[in-house]
Amino acid sequence: MSLNGRALTAYRHGLRATKIAFNGDIRMLTAARVQMRNGMIDPPNPELSKEDQIKHLEDIALFLRRNVVQGVKTPQDEARYHLNIHKDTELGDNEDTKIPKRNTLTGGKTSPVGGCCGGGA
């Protein structure tokens, strides 16, 4: 596929992702599409190669589709929100939070005691 064809395909993927991410919110949908159109006319990272710019747009479309979720206030309780989770939403598990992070202050060793410097919490 030509470079122009790949760019057009990435642009379509971006438009579809905005429709999924901002469904029903006309203001955000319009703003996202205007931003995407402006990015196609005047790329935000002109120092990147055309291939890298296309990959960046594909990554943005994937991020919108998987990681952006709308929250709508519930009419019964103004303090609660209903999340519009769809089939493409990436749902993580809480097991990831139990994995100890690499500590840069101890040279990459995890601290068995906790805290940023090995001190107790």
PDB file of C-alpha atoms in Angstrom:
ATOM      1  CA  MET A   1       0.000   0.000   0.000  1.00  0.00           C
ATOM      2  CA  SER A   2       1.262   3.479  -0.804  1.00  0.00           C
ATOM      3  CA  LEU A   3       2.213   5.973   1.867  1.00  0.00           C
ATOM      4  CA  ASN A   4      -0.845   8.112   1.078  1.00  0.00           C
ATOM      5  CA  GLY A   5      -3.100   5.058   1.315  1.00  0.00           C
ATOM      6  CA  ARG A   6      -1.636   4.086   4.694  1.00  0.00           C
ATOM      7  CA  ALA A   7      -2.082   7.653   5.963  1.00  0.00           C
ATOM      8  CA  LEU A   8      -5.717   7.679   4.824  1.00  0.00           C
ATOM      9  CA  THR A   9      -6.339   4.319   6.501  1.00  0.00           C
ATOM     10  CA  ALA A  10      -4.788   5.588   9.756  1.00  0.00           C
ATOM     11  CA  TYR A  11      -6.960   8.710   9.543  1.00  0.00           C
ATOM     12  CA  ARG A  12     -10.083   6.559   9.118  1.00  0.00           C
ATOM     13  CA  HIS A  13      -9.058   4.436  12.100  1.00  0.00           C
ATOM     14  CA  GLY A  14      -8.672   7.628  14.117  1.00  0.00           C
ATOM     15  CA  LEU A  15     -12.121   8.874  13.101  1.00  0.00           C
ATOM     16  CA  ARG A  16     -13.693   5.535  14.021  1.00  0.00           C
ATOM     17  CA  ALA A  17     -11.883   5.551  17.370  1.00  0.00           C
ATOM     18  CA  THR A  18     -13.230   9.028  18.161  1.00  0.00           C
ATOM     19  CA  LYS A  19     -16.739   7.791  17.378  1.00  0.00           C
ATOM     20  CA  ILE A  20     -16.294   4.912  19.831  1.00  0.00           C
ATOM     21  CA  ALA A  21     -14.589   6.975  22.548  1.00  0.00           C
ATOM     22  CA  PHE A  22     -16.866  10.022  22.398  1.00  0.00           C
ATOM     23  CA  ASN A  23     -20.176   8.477  21.320  1.00  0.00           C
ATOM     24  CA  GLY A  24     -23.044  10.796  22.232  1.00  0.00           C
ATOM     25  CA  ASP A  25     -20.801  13.688  23.301  1.00  0.00           C
ATOM     26  CA  ILE A  26     -21.005  15.956  20.259  1.00  0.00           C
ATOM     27  CA  ARG A  27     -18.725  18.628  21.714  1.00  0.00           C
ATOM     28  CA  MET A  28     -15.851  16.227  22.448  1.00  0.00           C
ATOM     29  CA  LEU A  29     -16.387  14.273  19.223  1.00  0.00           C
ATOM     30  CA  THR A  30     -16.222  17.440  17.146  1.00  0.00           C
ATOM     31  CA  ALA A  31     -13.160  18.746  19.012  1.00  0.00           C
ATOM     32  CA  ALA A  32     -11.306  15.434  18.622  1.00  0.00           C
ATOM     33  CA  ARG A  33     -12.068  15.271  14.909  1.00  0.00           C
ATOM     34  CA  VAL A  34     -11.016  18.890  14.337  1.00  0.00           C
ATOM     35  CA  GLN A  35      -7.762  18.172  16.196  1.00  0.00           C
ATOM     36  CA  MET A  36      -7.190  15.065  14.093  1.00  0.00           C
ATOM     37  CA  ARG A  37      -7.893  16.918  10.839  1.00  0.00           C
ATOM     38  CA  ASN A  38      -5.523  19.725  11.848  1.00  0.00           C
ATOM     39  CA  GLY A  39      -2.880  17.119  12.667  1.00  0.00           C
ATOM     40  CA  MET A  40      -3.230  15.667   9.175  1.00  0.00           C
ATOM     41  CA  ILE A  41      -2.814  19.103   7.582  1.00  0.00           C
ATOM     42  CA  ASP A  42      -0.051  20.335   9.898  1.00  0.00           C
ATOM     43  CA  PRO A  43       1.589  17.354  11.714  1.00  0.00           C
ATOM     44  CA  PRO A  44       2.368  18.013  15.391  1.00  0.00           C
ATOM     45  CA  ASN A  45       5.753  16.255  15.072  1.00  0.00           C
ATOM     46  CA  PRO A  46       7.171  17.334  11.686  1.00  0.00           C
ATOM     47  CA  GLU A  47      10.610  16.004  12.621  1.00  0.00           C
ATOM     48  CA  LEU A  48       9.263  12.433  12.492  1.00  0.00           C
ATOM     49  CA  SER A  49       9.311  10.500   9.243  1.00  0.00           C
ATOM     50  CA  LYS A  50       6.013   9.981   7.431  1.00  0.00           C
ATOM     51  CA  GLU A  51       5.970   6.314   8.484  1.00  0.00           C
ATOM     52  CA  ASP A  52       6.470   7.282  12.138  1.00  0.00           C
ATOM     53  CA  GLN A  53       3.690   9.875  11.901  1.00  0.00           C
ATOM     54  CA  ILE A  54       1.327   7.240  10.492  1.00  0.00           C
ATOM     55  CA  LYS A  55       2.282   4.829  13.288  1.00  0.00           C
ATOM     56  CA  HIS A  56       1.711   7.605  15.833  1.00  0.00           C
ATOM     57  CA  LEU A  57      -1.810   8.187  14.492  1.00  0.00           C
ATOM     58  CA  GLU A  58      -2.530   4.440  14.599  1.00  0.00           C
ATOM     59  CA  ASP A  59      -1.275   4.367  18.210  1.00  0.00           C
ATOM     60  CA  ILE A  60      -3.546   7.284  19.108  1.00  0.00           C
ATOM     61  CA  ALA A  61      -6.536   5.520  17.542  1.00  0.00           C
ATOM     62  CA  LEU A  62      -5.732   2.351  19.477  1.00  0.00           C
ATOM     63  CA  PHE A  63      -5.336   4.310  22.720  1.00  0.00           C
ATOM     64  CA  LEU A  64      -8.681   6.058  22.224  1.00  0.00           C
ATOM     65  CA  ARG A  65     -10.423   2.783  21.488  1.00  0.00           C
ATOM     66  CA  ARG A  66      -8.939   0.886  24.432  1.00  0.00           C
ATOM     67  CA  ASN A  67      -8.297   3.397  27.186  1.00  0.00           C
ATOM     68  CA  VAL A  68     -10.812   6.254  26.992  1.00  0.00           C
ATOM     69  CA  VAL A  69     -14.090   5.567  28.757  1.00  0.00           C
ATOM     70  CA  GLN A  70     -16.981   7.986  29.072  1.00  0.00           C
ATOM     71  CA  GLY A  71     -18.474   8.675  32.458  1.00  0.00           C
ATOM     72  CA  VAL A  72     -22.076   9.906  32.625  1.00  0.00           C
ATOM     73  CA  LYS A  73     -23.696  11.171  35.819  1.00  0.00           C
ATOM     74  CA  THR A  74     -26.545   8.950  36.905  1.00  0.00           C
ATOM     75  CA  PRO A  75     -29.892  10.732  37.203  1.00  0.00           C
ATOM     76  CA  GLN A  76     -30.692   9.057  40.544  1.00  0.00           C
ATOM     77  CA  ASP A  77     -27.492  10.072  42.316  1.00  0.00           C
ATOM     78  CA  GLU A  78     -25.491  13.082  41.118  1.00  0.00           C
ATOM     79  CA  ALA A  79     -22.394  11.812  42.956  1.00  0.00           C
ATOM     80  CA  ARG A  80     -22.277   8.605  40.882  1.00  0.00           C
ATOM     81  CA  TYR A  81     -21.170   8.042  37.320  1.00  0.00           C
ATOM     82  CA  HIS A  82     -22.050   5.289  34.871  1.00  0.00           C
ATOM     83  CA  LEU A  83     -19.049   4.196  32.796  1.00  0.00           C
ATOM     84  CA  ASN A  84     -19.735   3.355  29.167  1.00  0.00           C
ATOM     85  CA  ILE A  85     -17.423   0.367  28.845  1.00  0.00           C
ATOM     86  CA  HIS A  86     -17.513  -1.245  25.401  1.00  0.00           C
ATOM     87  CA  LYS A  87     -16.084  -4.417  23.881  1.00  0.00           C
ATOM     88  CA  ASP A  88     -12.741  -2.769  22.965  1.00  0.00           C
ATOM     89  CA  THR A  89     -12.103  -1.315  26.427  1.00  0.00           C
ATOM     90  CA  GLU A  90      -8.935  -2.728  27.924  1.00  0.00           C
ATOM     91  CA  LEU A  91      -9.726  -4.034  31.362  1.00  0.00           C
ATOM     92  CA  GLY A  92      -6.687  -4.627  33.521  1.00  0.00           C
ATOM     93  CA  ASP A  93      -6.630  -6.810  36.555  1.00  0.00           C
ATOM     94  CA  ASN A  94      -5.611  -5.791  40.036  1.00  0.00           C
ATOM     95  CA  GLU A  95      -2.872  -8.437  40.074  1.00  0.00           C
ATOM     96  CA  ASP A  96      -0.618  -5.942  38.267  1.00  0.00           C
ATOM     97  CA  THR A  97      -0.661  -3.684  41.323  1.00  0.00           C
ATOM     98  CA  LYS A  98       0.721  -6.452  43.544  1.00  0.00           C
ATOM     99  CA  ILE A  99       3.916  -6.836  41.510  1.00  0.00           C
ATOM    100  CA  PRO A 100       6.715  -4.914  43.253  1.00  0.00           C
ATOM    101  CA  LYS A 101       8.071  -2.040  41.214  1.00  0.00           C
ATOM    102  CA  ARG A 102      11.773  -1.736  40.463  1.00  0.00           C
ATOM    103  CA  ASN A 103      13.282   0.752  42.862  1.00  0.00           C
ATOM    104  CA  THR A 104      15.662   3.178  41.166  1.00  0.00           C
ATOM    105  CA  LEU A 105      17.105   4.322  44.489  1.00  0.00           C
ATOM    106  CA  THR A 106      18.361   0.843  45.409  1.00  0.00           C
ATOM    107  CA  GLY A 107      19.885   0.052  42.034  1.00  0.00           C
ATOM    108  CA  GLY A 108      16.903  -1.932  40.757  1.00  0.00           C
ATOM    109  CA  LYS A 109      16.443  -4.163  43.805  1.00  0.00           C
ATOM    110  CA  THR A 110      12.963  -4.334  45.259  1.00  0.00           C
ATOM    111  CA  SER A 111      12.583  -3.322  48.828  1.00  0.00           C
ATOM    112  CA  PRO A 112      11.066  -6.049  51.021  1.00  0.00           C
ATOM    113  CA  VAL A 113      10.088  -3.519  53.682  1.00  0.00           C
ATOM    114  CA  GLY A 114       8.310  -1.022  51.453  1.00  0.00           C
ATOM    115  CA  GLY A 115       8.533   2.675  50.946  1.00  0.00           C
ATOM    116  CA  CYS A 116      10.659   4.472  48.402  1.00  0.00           C
ATOM    117  CA  CYS A 117      13.913   4.216  50.367  1.00  0.00           C
ATOM    118  CA  GLY A 118      13.399   0.890  52.114  1.00  0.00           C
ATOM    119  CA  GLY A 119      11.783   2.443  55.152  1.00  0.00           C
ATOM    120  CA  GLY A 120       8.563   1.074  56.603  1.00  0.00           C
ATOM    121  CA  ALA A 121       5.267   2.522  55.596  1.00  0.00           C
TER     122      ALA A 121
END
